[in-house]
Amino acid sequence: MKGFLLGICLLWAMLLRSNMHIALPATVLNCCEGDILLLLDSSGSVANYEFFRLLLFAAELLRPFSLGRGHVRVGLLQVGTNPNLEFNLDDHNNQESLQKALQSVSQLQGDTNTEAALRVAQRLLTKTDVNVPKILLWLTDGVQPGDVDEPMSKLKAQGVSVLAISTVHGNYQVLKRAVTPPLESHLYSVDIDDIDIITEELRDAIIKIIRAERLRVVHLTSHSAVLQWRPVLSTDSGYYELWYNPVWKTDDETRLNLPGDSSLVEVTNLQPDTTYTAALRPESNQKLFDTLYVNFTTLPDVLSPAVVSVSDSGPRQIRVSWGPLQLARVQRYTVEYGAIPSGDVHTMTLPSQQNSTVLTGLEPGTQYLVTVSALHVNGKERAMTVRACTQEASLPALADLQLSLVERREIQVAWQAHQEGLKGYWLSWETESSHSIKPSTSYVYLPPTSRSTRLTHLAPNSRVCVSPVYSSGRGDGLCCTAERRADSRHWG
Ligand SMILES: *[C@@H]1O[C@H](CO)[C@@H](O)[C@H](O)[C@H]1NC(C)=O
Ligand SMILES: *[C@@H]1O[C@H](CO)[C@@H](O)[C@H](O)[C@H]1NC(C)=O
């Protein structure tokens, strides 16, 4: 037994030593931002050798990531009779410190109380920044994991990705239910001695979850783009080199150096409707960083006039507006308009600083086709056409209306109106009805020569209205209320 233990220790020491010789990778994977909580089965059912192999595996798996806030954070929670938080997410912000911590973990032994550990995991993973992806990486021998279905479901419902590695095939069903799909890349059952073969595949699966879009396009126009990235340098730790070119024109490259404390740049003088590829390399003499890439396509060019609108239309005029104003690019505007279908076409030429005009002398109730065209400095012409309607001609309203009392319940109505095109007058008033309390309305149509009339049997407070009628319709009328005073002698 002693010899066996010694054997394990020797092996462990050898593993450690060989491990120490692996230098940190030259390029730090600054691909990602996310929280990874290792849930390590540390109970008595896990062989000591297995336990240390799992730790070594985790160390290898995490080695390439750049650590800390804004990058990858790693915590380690051990499962035993009682859970043990070996280190928290904020404890290690560089690989040296994480690797050292992973090498000094000792096994808890005891029961596999996974449920208790999951309660701690839930607390740790859900109290942090919700926008950062979170992973629970469960390393277990798969023996008697306990009733983990519910707490695992809860974690997943809160957006935590659950990945699992089991060294024994035993409770595959439980593990299958626990992990976040897809199973092929999130659940591994391997012999502990072959565990290294899954390192890369699992790391890729993790990167897929926590990959941060590092160089992003946050604003695009037809001639410019704003690129943003998560800062990895400071003023005195280096600078960024940025270069970009149209994807299909690699010889047309622009290069810029940007200060180490920058995280945003606007690139200008781009071609419209063109796909560019941009690269950003953080240059530091302390560390090597990945070069970040992004592709983007500028918006199509906007040529004035891009919008033409019509407002303030009256019977004989229409206001036409257009935009955008492009003083530097437009020589002049031309506005052409004609009645549909066959009116004469009129043309106006306007300077480049003008973005609206009023078309006058139009026919009422008529549809016009209006074309605004811009002659651009480069000789190009762009035109836009809209339809616009003039209003119907409004007919003259009644000019004057007067009521005067003649006798009780009888009044004289007098009015004045425009005579041109007049066909007659339409009068309405309310009369007292003999068989109902409600007054009834009476109407009369009078010839155009009438100027006044007499109305009898008016209801108290009757409204009297007179409208002029023209050949093309009825003009606005006037109304008065025949208000009977208490003495019944005066009408308002
Ligand atoms: C950008 O486009 C090029 C050409 O299509 C492609 O080879 C490259 O992978 C793209 N890069 C990114 C970051 O999408
Ligand atoms: C016309 O130009 C003025 C400023 O000169 C601007 O306020 C207005 O929005 C422009 N109208 C259109 C339709 O572009």
Short mmCIF file of C-alpha atoms and ligand atoms in Angstrom, two decimals:
data_model
loop_
_atom_site.label_atom_id
_atom_site.label_comp_id
_atom_site.label_asym_id
_atom_site.label_seq_id
_atom_site.Cartn_x
_atom_site.Cartn_y
_atom_site.Cartn_z
CA MET A 1 0.00 0.00 0.00
CA LYS A 2 2.75 2.42 0.99
CA GLY A 3 4.66 1.54 -2.14
CA PHE A 4 1.57 2.19 -4.19
CA LEU A 5 1.05 5.63 -2.64
CA LEU A 6 4.68 6.44 -3.14
CA GLY A 7 4.27 5.42 -6.73
CA ILE A 8 1.43 7.85 -7.16
CA CYS A 9 3.41 10.64 -5.55
CA LEU A 10 6.36 10.00 -7.80
CA LEU A 11 4.12 9.99 -10.80
CA TRP A 12 2.53 13.22 -9.67
CA ALA A 13 5.91 14.78 -9.18
CA MET A 14 6.95 13.67 -12.64
CA LEU A 15 3.78 15.00 -14.15
CA LEU A 16 4.31 18.28 -12.36
CA ARG A 17 7.86 18.52 -13.54
CA SER A 18 7.04 17.79 -17.14
CA ASN A 19 4.26 20.29 -16.79
CA MET A 20 6.61 22.96 -15.49
CA HIS A 21 8.74 22.60 -18.56
CA ILE A 22 5.96 23.60 -20.86
CA ALA A 23 6.51 27.30 -21.30
CA LEU A 24 3.53 29.61 -21.49
CA PRO A 25 2.35 29.75 -25.07
CA ALA A 26 3.86 32.58 -27.05
CA THR A 27 0.49 33.97 -28.00
CA VAL A 28 -2.01 34.65 -25.25
CA LEU A 29 -5.54 33.83 -26.36
CA ASN A 30 -7.15 37.20 -25.90
CA CYS A 31 -10.14 35.89 -27.77
CA CYS A 32 -12.52 35.67 -24.93
CA GLU A 33 -14.41 37.06 -22.02
CA GLY A 34 -16.27 34.80 -19.63
CA ASP A 35 -16.43 33.11 -16.26
CA ILE A 36 -15.45 29.46 -15.89
CA LEU A 37 -16.21 27.71 -12.64
CA LEU A 38 -14.56 24.31 -12.29
CA LEU A 39 -16.71 21.92 -10.29
CA LEU A 40 -14.20 19.29 -9.26
CA ASP A 41 -15.25 16.02 -7.71
CA SER A 42 -12.93 15.80 -4.72
CA SER A 43 -14.77 13.03 -2.86
CA GLY A 44 -13.35 9.74 -1.64
CA SER A 45 -14.68 7.87 -4.67
CA VAL A 46 -12.13 9.58 -6.91
CA ALA A 47 -8.75 7.91 -6.88
CA ASN A 48 -5.95 10.20 -5.81
CA TYR A 49 -4.15 9.68 -9.08
CA GLU A 50 -7.32 10.46 -10.99
CA PHE A 51 -7.83 13.62 -8.96
CA PHE A 52 -4.41 14.99 -9.82
CA ARG A 53 -4.73 14.02 -13.44
CA LEU A 54 -7.98 16.00 -13.55
CA LEU A 55 -6.20 19.03 -12.09
CA LEU A 56 -3.41 18.72 -14.61
CA PHE A 57 -5.93 18.46 -17.37
CA ALA A 58 -7.67 21.63 -16.17
CA ALA A 59 -4.33 23.45 -15.99
CA GLU A 60 -3.54 22.51 -19.60
CA LEU A 61 -7.01 23.36 -20.76
CA LEU A 62 -6.94 26.88 -19.31
CA ARG A 63 -3.28 27.69 -19.92
CA PRO A 64 -3.65 29.73 -23.14
CA PHE A 65 -6.32 32.12 -21.89
CA SER A 66 -5.51 35.64 -20.76
CA LEU A 67 -7.04 36.02 -17.34
CA GLY A 68 -8.76 38.69 -15.32
CA ARG A 69 -11.71 40.99 -15.55
CA GLY A 70 -12.59 41.69 -19.19
CA HIS A 71 -10.91 38.40 -20.10
CA VAL A 72 -11.42 34.94 -18.67
CA ARG A 73 -11.99 34.39 -14.95
CA VAL A 74 -11.57 30.97 -13.40
CA GLY A 75 -12.83 29.68 -10.06
CA LEU A 76 -12.48 26.24 -8.50
CA LEU A 77 -15.15 24.65 -6.36
CA GLN A 78 -14.47 21.24 -4.83
CA VAL A 79 -17.20 18.71 -4.24
CA GLY A 80 -16.94 16.76 -0.97
CA THR A 81 -19.16 16.21 2.04
CA ASN A 82 -19.18 19.99 2.21
CA PRO A 83 -18.28 22.13 -0.78
CA ASN A 84 -14.95 23.95 -0.69
CA LEU A 85 -14.34 27.06 -2.75
CA GLU A 86 -10.65 26.60 -3.45
CA PHE A 87 -10.39 29.93 -5.24
CA ASN A 88 -12.91 32.42 -6.52
CA LEU A 89 -13.35 33.99 -9.95
CA ASP A 90 -11.42 37.12 -9.06
CA ASP A 91 -8.50 35.44 -7.30
CA HIS A 92 -6.16 34.88 -10.24
CA ASN A 93 -5.57 37.41 -12.99
CA ASN A 94 -2.52 35.82 -14.58
CA GLN A 95 -1.57 32.33 -15.65
CA GLU A 96 1.40 31.96 -13.29
CA SER A 97 -0.83 32.48 -10.31
CA LEU A 98 -3.61 30.22 -11.64
CA GLN A 99 -1.22 27.42 -12.56
CA LYS A 100 0.41 27.56 -9.14
CA ALA A 101 -2.98 27.48 -7.43
CA LEU A 102 -4.06 24.44 -9.47
CA GLN A 103 -0.91 22.63 -8.42
CA SER A 104 -1.55 23.10 -4.73
CA VAL A 105 -5.11 21.81 -4.51
CA SER A 106 -5.55 18.91 -2.12
CA GLN A 107 -8.33 16.35 -2.25
CA LEU A 108 -11.18 16.67 0.27
CA GLN A 109 -12.23 12.98 0.37
CA GLY A 110 -15.62 12.31 2.00
CA ASP A 111 -19.00 12.08 0.23
CA THR A 112 -20.00 13.31 -3.20
CA ASN A 113 -22.38 16.05 -2.10
CA THR A 114 -22.76 17.62 -5.51
CA GLU A 115 -26.08 19.22 -4.66
CA ALA A 116 -24.55 21.33 -1.88
CA ALA A 117 -21.73 22.39 -4.19
CA LEU A 118 -24.19 23.34 -6.90
CA ARG A 119 -25.95 25.69 -4.51
CA VAL A 120 -22.62 27.49 -4.01
CA ALA A 121 -21.99 27.45 -7.76
CA GLN A 122 -25.33 29.03 -8.44
CA ARG A 123 -24.61 31.82 -5.97
CA LEU A 124 -21.17 32.48 -7.49
CA LEU A 125 -22.24 32.42 -11.11
CA THR A 126 -25.43 34.39 -10.87
CA LYS A 127 -24.27 37.28 -8.72
CA THR A 128 -21.71 38.44 -11.31
CA ASP A 129 -22.10 40.47 -14.50
CA VAL A 130 -25.04 39.01 -16.42
CA ASN A 131 -23.61 40.06 -19.78
CA VAL A 132 -20.58 37.83 -19.46
CA PRO A 133 -21.02 34.21 -20.55
CA LYS A 134 -20.65 31.65 -17.78
CA ILE A 135 -19.53 28.07 -17.82
CA LEU A 136 -19.75 25.38 -15.18
CA LEU A 137 -17.15 22.76 -16.07
CA TRP A 138 -17.91 19.63 -14.10
CA LEU A 139 -14.99 17.23 -13.65
CA THR A 140 -16.18 14.00 -12.09
CA ASP A 141 -15.59 10.27 -11.96
CA GLY A 142 -19.32 9.98 -12.65
CA VAL A 143 -19.94 7.83 -9.55
CA GLN A 144 -23.11 8.66 -7.57
CA PRO A 145 -23.37 12.30 -8.49
CA GLY A 146 -26.57 12.57 -6.43
CA ASP A 147 -29.76 14.31 -7.43
CA VAL A 148 -28.35 17.06 -9.60
CA ASP A 149 -31.12 17.38 -12.19
CA GLU A 150 -32.92 20.24 -10.54
CA PRO A 151 -29.97 22.45 -9.56
CA MET A 152 -28.39 21.89 -12.97
CA SER A 153 -31.63 22.89 -14.69
CA LYS A 154 -31.75 26.02 -12.56
CA LEU A 155 -28.21 26.99 -13.54
CA LYS A 156 -28.94 26.42 -17.19
CA ALA A 157 -32.16 28.43 -16.93
CA GLN A 158 -30.01 31.31 -15.68
CA GLY A 159 -27.84 31.13 -18.77
CA VAL A 160 -24.96 29.09 -17.42
CA SER A 161 -23.50 26.59 -19.90
CA VAL A 162 -22.84 23.24 -18.23
CA LEU A 163 -20.03 21.11 -19.65
CA ALA A 164 -18.96 17.80 -18.11
CA ILE A 165 -16.08 15.36 -18.19
CA SER A 166 -16.55 11.97 -16.65
CA THR A 167 -13.81 9.43 -16.20
CA VAL A 168 -16.18 6.48 -15.65
CA HIS A 169 -19.04 5.61 -17.93
CA GLY A 170 -21.40 4.89 -14.98
CA ASN A 171 -23.99 7.65 -14.82
CA TYR A 172 -23.98 8.74 -18.38
CA GLN A 173 -27.74 9.42 -18.31
CA VAL A 174 -27.41 11.88 -15.43
CA LEU A 175 -24.54 13.66 -17.13
CA LYS A 176 -26.43 13.75 -20.39
CA ARG A 177 -29.31 15.53 -18.71
CA ALA A 178 -26.96 17.90 -16.90
CA VAL A 179 -24.99 19.36 -19.79
CA THR A 180 -26.02 22.09 -22.19
CA PRO A 181 -26.40 20.84 -25.75
CA PRO A 182 -24.70 19.97 -28.03
CA LEU A 183 -23.66 16.76 -26.26
CA GLU A 184 -20.89 15.97 -28.78
CA SER A 185 -18.79 18.92 -27.66
CA HIS A 186 -20.06 19.47 -24.11
CA LEU A 187 -19.97 15.98 -22.62
CA TYR A 188 -16.88 13.73 -22.56
CA SER A 189 -16.47 10.30 -21.06
CA VAL A 190 -12.82 9.37 -21.19
CA ASP A 191 -10.34 7.08 -19.55
CA ILE A 192 -8.24 9.23 -17.25
CA ASP A 193 -5.04 8.19 -19.00
CA ASP A 194 -6.37 9.36 -22.34
CA ILE A 195 -7.85 12.59 -21.08
CA ASP A 196 -5.32 14.75 -22.96
CA ILE A 197 -6.88 13.82 -26.27
CA ILE A 198 -9.95 15.94 -25.50
CA THR A 199 -8.07 19.06 -24.31
CA GLU A 200 -8.17 20.89 -27.59
CA GLU A 201 -11.69 19.93 -28.52
CA LEU A 202 -13.06 20.97 -25.14
CA ARG A 203 -11.10 24.24 -25.25
CA ASP A 204 -12.62 25.00 -28.65
CA ALA A 205 -16.08 24.31 -27.24
CA ILE A 206 -15.34 26.70 -24.37
CA ILE A 207 -14.02 29.37 -26.73
CA LYS A 208 -17.18 29.07 -28.77
CA ILE A 209 -19.17 30.03 -25.68
CA ILE A 210 -16.96 32.81 -24.35
CA ARG A 211 -15.45 34.22 -27.54
CA ALA A 212 -15.69 37.99 -27.37
CA GLU A 213 -16.16 39.91 -30.58
CA ARG A 214 -12.97 41.81 -30.04
CA LEU A 215 -12.79 44.16 -32.99
CA ARG A 216 -16.27 45.42 -33.67
CA VAL A 217 -17.78 47.91 -36.07
CA VAL A 218 -20.01 50.16 -34.01
CA HIS A 219 -20.96 52.76 -36.63
CA LEU A 220 -21.04 52.72 -40.42
CA THR A 221 -21.74 55.31 -43.08
CA SER A 222 -21.10 55.27 -46.81
CA HIS A 223 -17.62 56.76 -46.31
CA SER A 224 -16.59 55.90 -42.75
CA ALA A 225 -16.60 53.27 -40.04
CA VAL A 226 -16.03 53.39 -36.29
CA LEU A 227 -14.12 50.39 -34.96
CA GLN A 228 -14.05 49.48 -31.29
CA TRP A 229 -12.13 46.91 -29.32
CA ARG A 230 -11.63 45.85 -25.74
CA PRO A 231 -8.44 47.54 -24.53
CA VAL A 232 -5.56 45.23 -23.68
CA LEU A 233 -2.76 47.82 -23.47
CA SER A 234 -2.13 51.04 -21.59
CA THR A 235 -0.36 54.25 -22.67
CA ASP A 236 3.09 53.04 -21.79
CA SER A 237 2.70 49.32 -22.41
CA GLY A 238 2.50 49.63 -26.18
CA TYR A 239 0.43 50.81 -29.12
CA TYR A 240 -2.03 49.42 -31.63
CA GLU A 241 -1.37 48.95 -35.29
CA LEU A 242 -4.44 49.11 -37.47
CA TRP A 243 -4.61 48.39 -41.17
CA TYR A 244 -7.50 48.04 -43.55
CA ASN A 245 -8.23 47.63 -47.23
CA PRO A 246 -11.07 46.67 -49.54
CA VAL A 247 -11.30 42.86 -49.43
CA TRP A 248 -10.62 42.53 -53.14
CA LYS A 249 -7.96 45.26 -53.34
CA THR A 250 -5.16 44.21 -51.03
CA ASP A 251 -2.74 46.73 -52.56
CA ASP A 252 -4.94 49.64 -51.40
CA GLU A 253 -4.01 49.31 -47.74
CA THR A 254 -4.11 52.06 -45.11
CA ARG A 255 -2.02 51.72 -41.93
CA LEU A 256 -2.39 53.64 -38.69
CA ASN A 257 -0.68 53.54 -35.31
CA LEU A 258 -2.93 54.23 -32.37
CA PRO A 259 -2.00 55.02 -28.76
CA GLY A 260 -2.05 52.20 -26.19
CA ASP A 261 -4.92 53.74 -24.24
CA SER A 262 -7.25 53.93 -27.23
CA SER A 263 -10.15 51.57 -27.80
CA LEU A 264 -11.97 53.29 -30.66
CA VAL A 265 -11.08 54.75 -34.05
CA GLU A 266 -13.01 56.27 -36.91
CA VAL A 267 -11.64 55.40 -40.33
CA THR A 268 -12.71 57.78 -43.07
CA ASN A 269 -12.40 58.28 -46.83
CA LEU A 270 -13.80 54.82 -47.49
CA GLN A 271 -15.53 53.82 -50.70
CA PRO A 272 -19.30 53.41 -50.47
CA ASP A 273 -20.88 49.95 -50.75
CA THR A 274 -17.50 48.25 -50.41
CA THR A 275 -16.43 45.37 -48.17
CA TYR A 276 -13.33 46.12 -46.15
CA THR A 277 -11.19 43.93 -44.02
CA ALA A 278 -9.54 45.53 -41.00
CA ALA A 279 -6.89 44.15 -38.65
CA LEU A 280 -5.74 45.41 -35.27
CA ARG A 281 -2.53 44.25 -33.68
CA PRO A 282 -1.76 45.21 -30.08
CA GLU A 283 2.00 45.83 -30.03
CA SER A 284 3.53 45.31 -26.62
CA ASN A 285 7.08 44.53 -25.60
CA GLN A 286 5.81 42.59 -22.59
CA LYS A 287 3.34 40.23 -24.18
CA LEU A 288 2.31 38.88 -27.54
CA PHE A 289 -1.30 39.40 -28.47
CA ASP A 290 -3.41 37.93 -31.22
CA THR A 291 -4.17 40.14 -34.16
CA LEU A 292 -7.88 40.90 -34.33
CA TYR A 293 -9.82 40.99 -37.57
CA VAL A 294 -13.15 42.27 -38.74
CA ASN A 295 -14.89 42.57 -42.10
CA PHE A 296 -17.48 45.24 -42.81
CA THR A 297 -19.32 46.70 -45.77
CA THR A 298 -19.83 50.46 -46.07
CA LEU A 299 -23.33 51.69 -46.79
CA PRO A 300 -24.38 52.54 -50.35
CA ASP A 301 -23.67 56.11 -51.31
CA VAL A 302 -26.42 58.62 -50.67
CA LEU A 303 -26.82 60.98 -53.60
CA SER A 304 -29.04 63.99 -53.27
CA PRO A 305 -31.96 64.08 -53.78
CA ALA A 306 -32.62 61.01 -51.66
CA VAL A 307 -35.99 62.27 -50.43
CA VAL A 308 -38.53 64.54 -52.09
CA SER A 309 -41.65 65.58 -50.23
CA VAL A 310 -44.65 67.78 -50.78
CA SER A 311 -46.31 70.07 -48.25
CA ASP A 312 -48.47 73.20 -47.92
CA SER A 313 -50.47 72.32 -50.96
CA GLY A 314 -53.25 74.80 -51.78
CA PRO A 315 -55.60 75.04 -54.75
CA ARG A 316 -52.97 76.83 -56.83
CA GLN A 317 -49.63 76.04 -55.19
CA ILE A 318 -47.48 73.23 -53.80
CA ARG A 319 -44.29 73.35 -51.73
CA VAL A 320 -41.69 70.79 -52.82
CA SER A 321 -38.74 69.96 -50.49
CA TRP A 322 -35.78 67.66 -50.97
CA GLY A 323 -32.66 66.51 -49.20
CA PRO A 324 -30.04 65.98 -48.11
CA LEU A 325 -28.22 69.20 -48.86
CA GLN A 326 -24.80 68.31 -50.26
CA LEU A 327 -23.26 71.71 -50.87
CA ALA A 328 -19.86 70.33 -51.75
CA ARG A 329 -21.15 67.71 -54.14
CA VAL A 330 -24.13 69.27 -55.92
CA GLN A 331 -23.82 71.97 -58.60
CA ARG A 332 -27.51 72.80 -58.93
CA TYR A 333 -31.03 71.45 -58.73
CA THR A 334 -33.67 71.38 -61.42
CA VAL A 335 -37.37 71.10 -60.61
CA GLU A 336 -39.71 70.08 -63.43
CA TYR A 337 -43.47 69.84 -63.03
CA GLY A 338 -46.51 69.31 -65.19
CA ALA A 339 -50.14 68.32 -64.77
CA ILE A 340 -51.00 64.66 -65.34
CA PRO A 341 -51.69 63.37 -67.90
CA SER A 342 -50.90 66.02 -70.46
CA GLY A 343 -50.04 69.42 -68.98
CA ASP A 344 -47.13 71.58 -70.08
CA VAL A 345 -43.88 70.90 -68.29
CA HIS A 346 -42.36 73.83 -66.43
CA THR A 347 -38.73 73.94 -65.33
CA MET A 348 -37.00 75.82 -62.52
CA THR A 349 -33.27 75.84 -61.85
CA LEU A 350 -32.16 76.35 -58.27
CA PRO A 351 -28.79 76.78 -56.53
CA SER A 352 -27.26 73.92 -54.54
CA GLN A 353 -27.97 75.51 -51.13
CA GLN A 354 -31.74 75.49 -51.72
CA ASN A 355 -33.74 72.49 -50.52
CA SER A 356 -37.31 73.61 -51.17
CA THR A 357 -39.40 75.74 -53.50
CA VAL A 358 -43.04 76.70 -54.00
CA LEU A 359 -44.63 75.86 -57.33
CA THR A 360 -47.28 78.48 -58.11
CA GLY A 361 -49.89 79.16 -60.77
CA LEU A 362 -51.21 75.58 -60.64
CA GLU A 363 -54.72 74.34 -61.42
CA PRO A 364 -56.95 73.45 -58.46
CA GLY A 365 -57.85 69.79 -57.88
CA THR A 366 -55.18 68.59 -60.31
CA GLN A 367 -52.49 65.95 -60.06
CA TYR A 368 -48.94 66.98 -60.92
CA LEU A 369 -45.78 65.04 -61.55
CA VAL A 370 -42.82 66.79 -59.92
CA THR A 371 -39.23 65.76 -60.65
CA VAL A 372 -36.30 67.10 -58.65
CA SER A 373 -32.91 66.39 -60.16
CA ALA A 374 -29.45 67.26 -58.92
CA LEU A 375 -26.47 67.81 -61.13
CA HIS A 376 -23.50 66.61 -59.10
CA VAL A 377 -20.02 68.08 -59.25
CA ASN A 378 -18.73 64.87 -60.80
CA GLY A 379 -21.18 65.32 -63.68
CA LYS A 380 -23.57 62.64 -62.45
CA GLU A 381 -27.23 63.42 -62.39
CA ARG A 382 -29.75 61.99 -59.98
CA ALA A 383 -33.49 62.55 -60.15
CA MET A 384 -36.49 61.69 -58.07
CA THR A 385 -40.14 62.06 -59.04
CA VAL A 386 -43.23 62.43 -56.85
CA ARG A 387 -46.92 62.91 -57.51
CA ALA A 388 -48.66 65.85 -55.87
CA CYS A 389 -52.25 67.08 -55.86
CA THR A 390 -53.47 70.62 -55.59
CA GLN A 391 -56.50 71.16 -53.36
CA GLU A 392 -59.97 71.58 -54.78
CA ALA A 393 -60.73 75.27 -55.24
CA SER A 394 -62.63 76.39 -52.19
CA LEU A 395 -65.91 78.10 -52.97
CA PRO A 396 -66.69 81.56 -51.58
CA ALA A 397 -68.38 81.52 -48.21
CA LEU A 398 -71.49 83.49 -47.28
CA ALA A 399 -70.40 87.05 -46.57
CA ASP A 400 -72.93 88.18 -43.98
CA LEU A 401 -76.02 86.95 -42.10
CA GLN A 402 -78.45 88.94 -39.97
CA LEU A 403 -81.59 88.01 -38.10
CA SER A 404 -84.21 90.52 -36.95
CA LEU A 405 -87.47 90.05 -35.11
CA VAL A 406 -90.65 90.83 -36.93
CA GLU A 407 -93.20 89.29 -34.67
CA ARG A 408 -93.40 86.61 -32.01
CA ARG A 409 -91.88 83.45 -33.54
CA GLU A 410 -91.28 85.16 -36.85
CA ILE A 411 -87.97 86.61 -38.00
CA GLN A 412 -86.49 88.34 -40.99
CA VAL A 413 -83.25 86.72 -42.31
CA ALA A 414 -80.94 88.79 -44.53
CA TRP A 415 -77.59 87.82 -46.09
CA GLN A 416 -74.92 88.68 -48.61
CA ALA A 417 -72.79 86.44 -50.82
CA HIS A 418 -70.42 86.33 -53.79
CA GLN A 419 -72.48 86.41 -56.93
CA GLU A 420 -70.08 84.78 -59.39
CA GLY A 421 -71.29 81.30 -60.34
CA LEU A 422 -74.02 81.46 -57.71
CA LYS A 423 -76.87 78.99 -58.18
CA GLY A 424 -78.94 79.71 -55.08
CA TYR A 425 -79.11 79.48 -51.28
CA TRP A 426 -79.81 76.68 -48.96
CA LEU A 427 -81.52 77.65 -45.68
CA SER A 428 -82.21 75.57 -42.59
CA TRP A 429 -83.89 76.35 -39.27
CA GLU A 430 -85.82 74.66 -36.47
CA THR A 431 -89.58 74.94 -36.13
CA GLU A 432 -91.85 74.18 -33.22
CA SER A 433 -93.61 70.96 -33.86
CA SER A 434 -97.24 70.51 -32.83
CA HIS A 435 -97.00 66.78 -32.10
CA SER A 436 -93.58 66.45 -30.56
CA ILE A 437 -91.51 68.27 -27.95
CA LYS A 438 -88.44 68.00 -30.17
CA PRO A 439 -88.23 70.76 -32.76
CA SER A 440 -88.02 69.58 -36.35
CA THR A 441 -85.64 71.02 -38.93
CA SER A 442 -87.01 72.73 -41.99
CA TYR A 443 -85.16 73.49 -45.23
CA VAL A 444 -85.72 75.75 -48.16
CA TYR A 445 -83.80 76.37 -51.36
CA LEU A 446 -83.96 79.95 -52.65
CA PRO A 447 -82.96 81.42 -56.04
CA PRO A 448 -79.66 83.36 -56.42
CA THR A 449 -81.50 86.67 -56.56
CA SER A 450 -82.81 86.30 -52.98
CA ARG A 451 -81.21 88.47 -50.28
CA SER A 452 -83.65 87.90 -47.45
CA THR A 453 -86.62 85.89 -46.31
CA ARG A 454 -89.04 85.59 -43.46
CA LEU A 455 -89.21 82.47 -41.26
CA THR A 456 -92.19 81.64 -39.03
CA HIS A 457 -92.93 79.18 -36.23
CA LEU A 458 -89.34 79.20 -35.06
CA ALA A 459 -88.51 76.97 -32.15
CA PRO A 460 -87.00 78.80 -29.14
CA ASN A 461 -83.23 79.20 -29.66
CA SER A 462 -83.43 77.85 -33.19
CA ARG A 463 -80.25 77.85 -35.29
CA VAL A 464 -80.68 79.50 -38.65
CA CYS A 465 -78.14 78.62 -41.32
CA VAL A 466 -77.66 79.98 -44.85
CA SER A 467 -75.21 78.48 -47.38
CA PRO A 468 -74.44 79.69 -50.90
CA VAL A 469 -74.66 77.03 -53.60
CA TYR A 470 -72.36 77.27 -56.66
CA SER A 471 -72.21 75.12 -59.75
CA SER A 472 -69.26 73.17 -58.37
CA GLY A 473 -70.62 72.68 -54.86
CA ARG A 474 -71.80 74.31 -51.69
CA GLY A 475 -69.73 77.13 -50.14
CA ASP A 476 -69.34 77.60 -46.40
CA GLY A 477 -72.48 78.94 -44.79
CA LEU A 478 -73.12 81.08 -41.73
CA CYS A 479 -75.38 80.27 -38.78
CA CYS A 480 -77.02 82.40 -36.10
CA THR A 481 -79.02 81.38 -33.04
CA ALA A 482 -82.41 83.09 -32.79
CA GLU A 483 -82.25 83.65 -29.07
CA ARG A 484 -85.53 84.74 -27.54
CA ARG A 485 -85.14 86.98 -24.52
CA ALA A 486 -87.36 86.80 -21.44
CA ASP A 487 -89.58 89.59 -22.69
CA SER A 488 -90.02 87.71 -25.97
CA ARG A 489 -89.43 90.87 -27.89
CA HIS A 490 -85.78 90.74 -28.85
CA TRP A 491 -83.86 88.20 -30.88
CA GLY A 492 -80.14 87.78 -30.41
C1 LIG B 1 -13.02 38.64 -44.33
O1 LIG B 1 -13.25 38.31 -45.69
C2 LIG B 1 -12.22 37.51 -46.29
C3 LIG B 1 -12.55 37.38 -47.75
O2 LIG B 1 -13.89 36.99 -47.95
C4 LIG B 1 -12.15 36.17 -45.56
O3 LIG B 1 -11.15 35.39 -46.11
C5 LIG B 1 -11.89 36.41 -44.08
O4 LIG B 1 -11.93 35.20 -43.39
C6 LIG B 1 -12.92 37.36 -43.49
N1 LIG B 1 -12.50 37.71 -42.13
C7 LIG B 1 -13.36 37.77 -41.12
C8 LIG B 1 -12.80 38.20 -39.83
O5 LIG B 1 -14.55 37.47 -41.25
C1 LIG B 2 -33.53 72.21 -45.70
O1 LIG B 2 -32.44 72.90 -45.12
C2 LIG B 2 -32.64 73.37 -43.81
C3 LIG B 2 -31.39 74.09 -43.38
O2 LIG B 2 -30.86 74.83 -44.43
C4 LIG B 2 -32.93 72.19 -42.88
O3 LIG B 2 -33.24 72.65 -41.59
C5 LIG B 2 -34.09 71.39 -43.42
O4 LIG B 2 -34.26 70.23 -42.61
C6 LIG B 2 -33.82 70.98 -44.86
N1 LIG B 2 -34.97 70.25 -45.39
C7 LIG B 2 -34.85 69.05 -45.97
C8 LIG B 2 -36.12 68.46 -46.51
O5 LIG B 2 -33.79 68.47 -46.06
#
